[in-house]
Tab-separated table of C-alpha atoms in Angstrom:
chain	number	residue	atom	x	y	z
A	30	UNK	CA	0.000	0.000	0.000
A	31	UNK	CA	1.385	3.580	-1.045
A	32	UNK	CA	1.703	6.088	1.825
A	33	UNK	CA	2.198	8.979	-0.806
A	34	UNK	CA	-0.494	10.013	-3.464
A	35	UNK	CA	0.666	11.591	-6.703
A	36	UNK	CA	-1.863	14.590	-7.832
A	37	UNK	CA	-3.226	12.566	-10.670
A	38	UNK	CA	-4.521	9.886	-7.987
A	39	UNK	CA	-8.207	9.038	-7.845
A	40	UNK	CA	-10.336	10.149	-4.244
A	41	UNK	CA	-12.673	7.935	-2.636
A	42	UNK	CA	-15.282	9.584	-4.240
A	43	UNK	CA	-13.809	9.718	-7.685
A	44	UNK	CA	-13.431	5.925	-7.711
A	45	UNK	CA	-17.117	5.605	-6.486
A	46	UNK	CA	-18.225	7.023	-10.201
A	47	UNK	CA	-16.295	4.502	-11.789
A	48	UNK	CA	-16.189	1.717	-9.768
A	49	UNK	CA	-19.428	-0.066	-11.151
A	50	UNK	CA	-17.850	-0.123	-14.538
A	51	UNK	CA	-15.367	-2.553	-13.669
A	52	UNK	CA	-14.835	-6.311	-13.562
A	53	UNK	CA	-15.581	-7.644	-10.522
A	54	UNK	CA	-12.999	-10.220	-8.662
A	55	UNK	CA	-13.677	-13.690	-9.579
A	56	UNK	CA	-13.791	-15.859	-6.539
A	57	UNK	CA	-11.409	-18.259	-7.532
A	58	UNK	CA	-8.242	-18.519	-9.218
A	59	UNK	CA	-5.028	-15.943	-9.235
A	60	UNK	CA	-5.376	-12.866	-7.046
A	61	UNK	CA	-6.895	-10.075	-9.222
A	62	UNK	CA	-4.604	-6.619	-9.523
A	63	UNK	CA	-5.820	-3.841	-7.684
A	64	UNK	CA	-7.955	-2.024	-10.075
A	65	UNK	CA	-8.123	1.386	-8.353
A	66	UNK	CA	-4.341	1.270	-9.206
A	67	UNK	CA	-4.315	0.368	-12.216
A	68	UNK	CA	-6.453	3.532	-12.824
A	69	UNK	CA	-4.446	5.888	-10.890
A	70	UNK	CA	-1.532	4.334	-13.047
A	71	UNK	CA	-3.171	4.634	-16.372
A	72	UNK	CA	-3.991	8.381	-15.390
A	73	UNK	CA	-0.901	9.619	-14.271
A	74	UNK	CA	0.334	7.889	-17.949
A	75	UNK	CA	-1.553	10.009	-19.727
A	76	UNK	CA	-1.391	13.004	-17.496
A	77	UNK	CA	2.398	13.310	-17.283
A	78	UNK	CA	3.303	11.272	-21.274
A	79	UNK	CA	5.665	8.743	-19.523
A	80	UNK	CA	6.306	5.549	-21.484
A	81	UNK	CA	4.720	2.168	-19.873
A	82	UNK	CA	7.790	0.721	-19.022
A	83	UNK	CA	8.814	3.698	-17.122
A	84	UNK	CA	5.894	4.128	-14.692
A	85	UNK	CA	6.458	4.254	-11.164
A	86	UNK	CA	7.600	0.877	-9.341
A	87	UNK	CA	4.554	2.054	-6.524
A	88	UNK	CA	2.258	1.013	-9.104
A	89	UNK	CA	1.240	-2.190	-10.345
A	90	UNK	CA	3.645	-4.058	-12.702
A	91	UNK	CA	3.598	-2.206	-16.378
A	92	UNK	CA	2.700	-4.830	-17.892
A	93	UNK	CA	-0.256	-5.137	-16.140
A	94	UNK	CA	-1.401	-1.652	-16.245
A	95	UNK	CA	-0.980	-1.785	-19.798
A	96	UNK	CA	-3.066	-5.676	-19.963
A	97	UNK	CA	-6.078	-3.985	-18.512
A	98	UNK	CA	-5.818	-0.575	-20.373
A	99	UNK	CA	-6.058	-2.718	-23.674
A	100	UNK	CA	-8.699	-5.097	-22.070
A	101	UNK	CA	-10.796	-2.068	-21.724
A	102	UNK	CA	-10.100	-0.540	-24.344
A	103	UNK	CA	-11.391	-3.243	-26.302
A	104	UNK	CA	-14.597	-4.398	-24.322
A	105	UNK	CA	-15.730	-0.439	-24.577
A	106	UNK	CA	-14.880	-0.480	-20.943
A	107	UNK	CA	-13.669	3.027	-21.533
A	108	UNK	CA	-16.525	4.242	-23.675
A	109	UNK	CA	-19.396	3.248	-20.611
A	110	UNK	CA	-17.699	5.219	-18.444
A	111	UNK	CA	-17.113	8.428	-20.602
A	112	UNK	CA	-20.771	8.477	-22.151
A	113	UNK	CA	-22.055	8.198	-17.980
A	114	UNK	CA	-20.083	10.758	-16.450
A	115	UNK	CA	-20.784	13.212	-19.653
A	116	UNK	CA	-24.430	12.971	-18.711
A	117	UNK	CA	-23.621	13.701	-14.974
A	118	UNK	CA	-21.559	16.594	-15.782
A	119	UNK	CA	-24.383	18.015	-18.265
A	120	UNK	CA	-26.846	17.138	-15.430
A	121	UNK	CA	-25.083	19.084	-12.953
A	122	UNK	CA	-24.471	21.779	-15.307
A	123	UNK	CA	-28.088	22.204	-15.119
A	124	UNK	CA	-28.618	20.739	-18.456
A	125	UNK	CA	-29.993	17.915	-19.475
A	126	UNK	CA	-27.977	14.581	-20.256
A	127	UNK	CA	-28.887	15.183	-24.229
A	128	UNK	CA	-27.283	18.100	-26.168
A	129	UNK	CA	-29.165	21.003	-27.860
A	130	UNK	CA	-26.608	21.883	-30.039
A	131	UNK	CA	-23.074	20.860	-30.586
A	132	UNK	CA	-19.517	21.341	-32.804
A	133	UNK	CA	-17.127	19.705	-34.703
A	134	UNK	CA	-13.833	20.351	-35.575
A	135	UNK	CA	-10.034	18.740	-35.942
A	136	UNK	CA	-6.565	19.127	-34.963
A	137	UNK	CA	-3.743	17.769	-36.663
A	138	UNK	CA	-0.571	15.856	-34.053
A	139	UNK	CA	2.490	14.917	-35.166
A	140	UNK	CA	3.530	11.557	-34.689
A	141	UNK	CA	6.316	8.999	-33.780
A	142	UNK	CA	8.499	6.872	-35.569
A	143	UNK	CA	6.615	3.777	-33.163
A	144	UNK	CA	4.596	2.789	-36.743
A	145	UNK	CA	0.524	3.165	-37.452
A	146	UNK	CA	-1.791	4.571	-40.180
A	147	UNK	CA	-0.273	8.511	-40.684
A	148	UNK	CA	-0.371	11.141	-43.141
A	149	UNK	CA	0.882	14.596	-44.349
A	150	UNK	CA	-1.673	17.534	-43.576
A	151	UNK	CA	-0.877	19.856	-46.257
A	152	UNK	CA	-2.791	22.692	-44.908
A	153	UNK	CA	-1.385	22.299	-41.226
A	154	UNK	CA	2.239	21.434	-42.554
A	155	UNK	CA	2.232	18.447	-40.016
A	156	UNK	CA	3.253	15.115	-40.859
A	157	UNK	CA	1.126	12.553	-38.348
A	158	UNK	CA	-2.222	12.594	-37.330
A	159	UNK	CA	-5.720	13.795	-37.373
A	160	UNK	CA	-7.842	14.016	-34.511
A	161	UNK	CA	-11.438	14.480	-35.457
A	162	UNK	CA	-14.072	15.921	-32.632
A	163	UNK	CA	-16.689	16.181	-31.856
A	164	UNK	CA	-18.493	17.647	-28.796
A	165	UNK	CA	-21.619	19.519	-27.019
A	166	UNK	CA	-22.007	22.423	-26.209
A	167	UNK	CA	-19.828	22.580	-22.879
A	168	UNK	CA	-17.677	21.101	-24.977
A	169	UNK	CA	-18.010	17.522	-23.436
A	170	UNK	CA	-17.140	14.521	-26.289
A	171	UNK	CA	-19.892	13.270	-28.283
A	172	UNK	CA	-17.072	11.596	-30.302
A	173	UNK	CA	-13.445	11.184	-31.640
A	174	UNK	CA	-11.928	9.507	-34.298
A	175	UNK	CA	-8.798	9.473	-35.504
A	176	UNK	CA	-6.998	9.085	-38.825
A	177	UNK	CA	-4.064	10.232	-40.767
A	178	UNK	CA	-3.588	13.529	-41.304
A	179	UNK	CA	-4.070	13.753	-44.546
A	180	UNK	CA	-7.703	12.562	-44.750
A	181	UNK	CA	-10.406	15.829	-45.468
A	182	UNK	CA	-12.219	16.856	-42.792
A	183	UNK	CA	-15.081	15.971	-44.299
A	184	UNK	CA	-14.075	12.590	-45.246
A	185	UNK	CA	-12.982	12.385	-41.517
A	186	UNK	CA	-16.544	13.675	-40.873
A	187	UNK	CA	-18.377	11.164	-42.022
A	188	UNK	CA	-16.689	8.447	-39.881
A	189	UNK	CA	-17.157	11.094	-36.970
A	190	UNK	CA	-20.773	11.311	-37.241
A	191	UNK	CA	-21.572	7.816	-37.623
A	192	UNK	CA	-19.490	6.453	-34.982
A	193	UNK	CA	-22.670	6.885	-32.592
A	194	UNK	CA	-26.209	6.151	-32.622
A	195	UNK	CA	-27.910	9.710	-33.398
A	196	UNK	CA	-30.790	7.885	-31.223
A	197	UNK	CA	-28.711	8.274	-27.980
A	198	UNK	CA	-28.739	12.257	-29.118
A	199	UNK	CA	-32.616	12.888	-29.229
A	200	UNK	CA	-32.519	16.577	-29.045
A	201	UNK	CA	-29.473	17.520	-31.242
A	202	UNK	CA	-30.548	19.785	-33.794
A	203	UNK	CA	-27.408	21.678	-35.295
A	204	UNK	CA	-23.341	20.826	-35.746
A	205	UNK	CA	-21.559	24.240	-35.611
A	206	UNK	CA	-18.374	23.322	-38.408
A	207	UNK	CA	-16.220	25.320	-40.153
A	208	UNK	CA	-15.949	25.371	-43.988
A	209	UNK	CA	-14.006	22.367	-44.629
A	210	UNK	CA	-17.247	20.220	-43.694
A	211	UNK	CA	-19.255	21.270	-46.721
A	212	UNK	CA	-18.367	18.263	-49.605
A	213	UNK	CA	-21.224	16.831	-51.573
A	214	UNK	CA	-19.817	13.095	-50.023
A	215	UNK	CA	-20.890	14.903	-46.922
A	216	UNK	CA	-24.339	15.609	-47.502
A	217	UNK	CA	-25.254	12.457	-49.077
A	218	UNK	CA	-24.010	9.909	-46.306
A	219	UNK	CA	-24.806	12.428	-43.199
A	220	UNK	CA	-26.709	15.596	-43.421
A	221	UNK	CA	-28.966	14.807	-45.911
A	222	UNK	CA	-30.535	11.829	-43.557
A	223	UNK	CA	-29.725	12.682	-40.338
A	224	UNK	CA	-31.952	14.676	-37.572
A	225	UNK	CA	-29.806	17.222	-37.014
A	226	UNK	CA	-28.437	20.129	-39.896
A	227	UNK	CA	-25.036	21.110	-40.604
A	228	UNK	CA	-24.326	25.033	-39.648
A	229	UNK	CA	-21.168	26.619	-41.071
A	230	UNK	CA	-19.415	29.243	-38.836
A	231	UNK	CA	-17.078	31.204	-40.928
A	232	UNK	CA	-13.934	33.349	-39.976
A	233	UNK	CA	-14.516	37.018	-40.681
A	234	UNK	CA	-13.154	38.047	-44.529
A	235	UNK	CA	-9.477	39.509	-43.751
A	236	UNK	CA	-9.372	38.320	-40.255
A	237	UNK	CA	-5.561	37.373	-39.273
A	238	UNK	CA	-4.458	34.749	-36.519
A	239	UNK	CA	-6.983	33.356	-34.078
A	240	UNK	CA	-10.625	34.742	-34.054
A	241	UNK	CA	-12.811	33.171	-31.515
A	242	UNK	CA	-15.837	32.265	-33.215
A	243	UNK	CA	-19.512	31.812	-32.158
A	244	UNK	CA	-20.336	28.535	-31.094
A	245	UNK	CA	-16.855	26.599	-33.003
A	246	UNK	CA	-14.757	28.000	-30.105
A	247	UNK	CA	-16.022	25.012	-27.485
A	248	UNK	CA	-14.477	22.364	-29.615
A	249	UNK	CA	-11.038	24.499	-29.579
A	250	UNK	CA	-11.635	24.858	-26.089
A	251	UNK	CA	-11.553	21.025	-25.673
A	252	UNK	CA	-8.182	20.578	-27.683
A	253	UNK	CA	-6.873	23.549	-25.278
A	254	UNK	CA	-8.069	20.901	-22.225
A	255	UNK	CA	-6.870	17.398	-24.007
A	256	UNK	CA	-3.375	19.511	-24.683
A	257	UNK	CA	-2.655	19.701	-20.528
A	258	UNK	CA	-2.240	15.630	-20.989
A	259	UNK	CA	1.775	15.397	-22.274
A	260	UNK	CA	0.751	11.603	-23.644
A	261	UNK	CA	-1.678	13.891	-26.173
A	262	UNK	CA	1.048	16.134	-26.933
A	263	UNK	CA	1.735	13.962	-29.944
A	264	UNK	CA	0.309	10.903	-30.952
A	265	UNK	CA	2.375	8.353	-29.206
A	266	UNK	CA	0.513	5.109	-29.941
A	267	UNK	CA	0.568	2.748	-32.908
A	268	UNK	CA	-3.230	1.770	-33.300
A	269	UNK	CA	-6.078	4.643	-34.333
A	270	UNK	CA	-7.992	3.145	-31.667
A	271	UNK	CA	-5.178	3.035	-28.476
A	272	UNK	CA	-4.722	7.195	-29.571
A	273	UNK	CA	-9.011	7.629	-29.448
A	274	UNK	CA	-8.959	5.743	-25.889
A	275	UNK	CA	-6.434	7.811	-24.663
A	276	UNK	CA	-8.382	11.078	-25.595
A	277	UNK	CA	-11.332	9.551	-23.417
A	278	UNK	CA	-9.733	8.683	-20.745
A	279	UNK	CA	-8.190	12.415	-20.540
A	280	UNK	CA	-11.985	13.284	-20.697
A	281	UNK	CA	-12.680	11.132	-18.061
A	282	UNK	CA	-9.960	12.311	-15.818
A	283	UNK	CA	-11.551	16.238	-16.416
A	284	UNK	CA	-14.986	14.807	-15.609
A	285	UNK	CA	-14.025	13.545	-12.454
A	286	UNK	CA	-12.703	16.378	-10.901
A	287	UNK	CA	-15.564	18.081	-12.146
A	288	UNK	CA	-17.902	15.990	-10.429
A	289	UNK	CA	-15.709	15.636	-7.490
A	290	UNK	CA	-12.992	18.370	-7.224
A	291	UNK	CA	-9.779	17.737	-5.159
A	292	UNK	CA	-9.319	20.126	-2.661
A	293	UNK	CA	-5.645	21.420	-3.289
A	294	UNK	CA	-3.722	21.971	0.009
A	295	UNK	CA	-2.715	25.971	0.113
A	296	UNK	CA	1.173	26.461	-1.138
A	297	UNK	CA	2.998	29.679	-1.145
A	298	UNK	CA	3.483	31.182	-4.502
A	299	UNK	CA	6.876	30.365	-6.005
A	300	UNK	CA	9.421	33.396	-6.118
A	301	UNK	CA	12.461	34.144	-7.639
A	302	UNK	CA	15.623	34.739	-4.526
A	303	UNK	CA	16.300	38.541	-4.573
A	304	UNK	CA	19.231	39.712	-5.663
């Protein structure tokens, strides 16, 4: 048992949200790992970018931190838990658990030379990845994929907007995009069917450098809160789907101190010695 907690740590209460998500110990057979530390482990991965073999020896072996990361990863583990504290955050937001309205937008990583579907981003000048979002409007997930970077946005859009049942949405009624979500392919697979409408938000004519928009600036927002996790800084992983669950668990990490903030002990502010 660890006498010292790092910052990225789960509380009592924090684990309580989670908890019923996970496997429960099977009575017989080999000792189970301690999940709660294997969460704490996976979240100070992605909070700090450290490699698996290098997390701390206070934690469970790598090995199996990174077992159960892929276990859940797979069995949508990670996607149950995301999709039911995004309706607790909305609810205590005052809102209700289905959005109104919502955005979508991407940002373009570089990668690493660790292997995996990438691309060249011509209008970004990055040579990596594209992460494709898409979120409500506190700027909660609704969805992510990733691709290479040099697939369209829209093209990226289409796999975006179907990666969810628009049923589980039953009030959405507009996606706030910018331009480069307007191709014909578009239309015909998504808007043109689905129950909610496209709505292009344009930057002024002559603007220069950032402009925060109506409405697009919550999904920019959102890449401004996944960029505080250093595994996110670029796109460490091999597999599309390892770099999407490590944007949700991120998300789920921000959730959770949402729902149940950490009260920070009181330090004195850092100075420089006088000369």
């Amino acid at each position: 048992m660890r006498t010292e907690r790092y910052d990225t740590d789960l509380t009592d209460d924090q684990f309580a949200l989670v908890e019923p998500f996970l496997p429960r110990p099977k009575r017989t057979g080999r000792p189970p790992a301690e999940l709660r530390e294997v969460l704490n482990a996976i979240l100070y991965l992605v909070r700090t970018g450290c490699q698996w073999r290098l997390l701390p020896h206070d934690f469970p072996p790598w090995s199996t931190v990174h077992t159960w990361y892929r276990r859940w990863r797979n069995d949508g583990t990670w996607d149950r838990i995301h999709e039911a504290l995004r309706e607790r955050v909305r609810t205590r937001a005052g809102r209700d658990p289905s959005p109104r309205s919502s955005a979508a937008d991407s940002q373009s990583v570089k990668t690493t030379p660790h292997g995996g579907e990438r691309g060249y981003d011509a209008g970004k000048k990055v040579s990596g990845r594209k992460r494709h979002a898409w979120v409500d409007s506190l700027g909660l997930l609704l969805a992510v994929v990733v691709t290479a970077a040099g697939v369209h946005d829209s093209r990226g859009g289409v796999a975006l907007f179907h990666s969810r049942l628009w049923d589980d949405l039953p009030r959405l009624e507009v996606v706030y995009t910018d331009s480069h979500y307007t191709a014909g392919y578009l239309d015909d697979e998504v808007f043109s069917w689905s129950p909610f409408r496209r709505e292009v938000v344009s930057r002024p004519e002559g603007a220069e450098g950032f402009v925060k928009l109506p409405q697009r600036w919550v999904v920019e927002r959102t890449f401004a809160w996944l960029n505080r996790s250093r595994r996110l800084s670029k796109d460490y992983e091999r597999l599309t789907d390892s770099s999407e669950a490590m944007i949700r668990v991120s998300m789920i990490h921000l959730m959770l101190r949402r729902l149940k903030p950490v009260e920070q002990p009181h330090t004195q502010r850092f100075r420089y010695a006088e000369s």
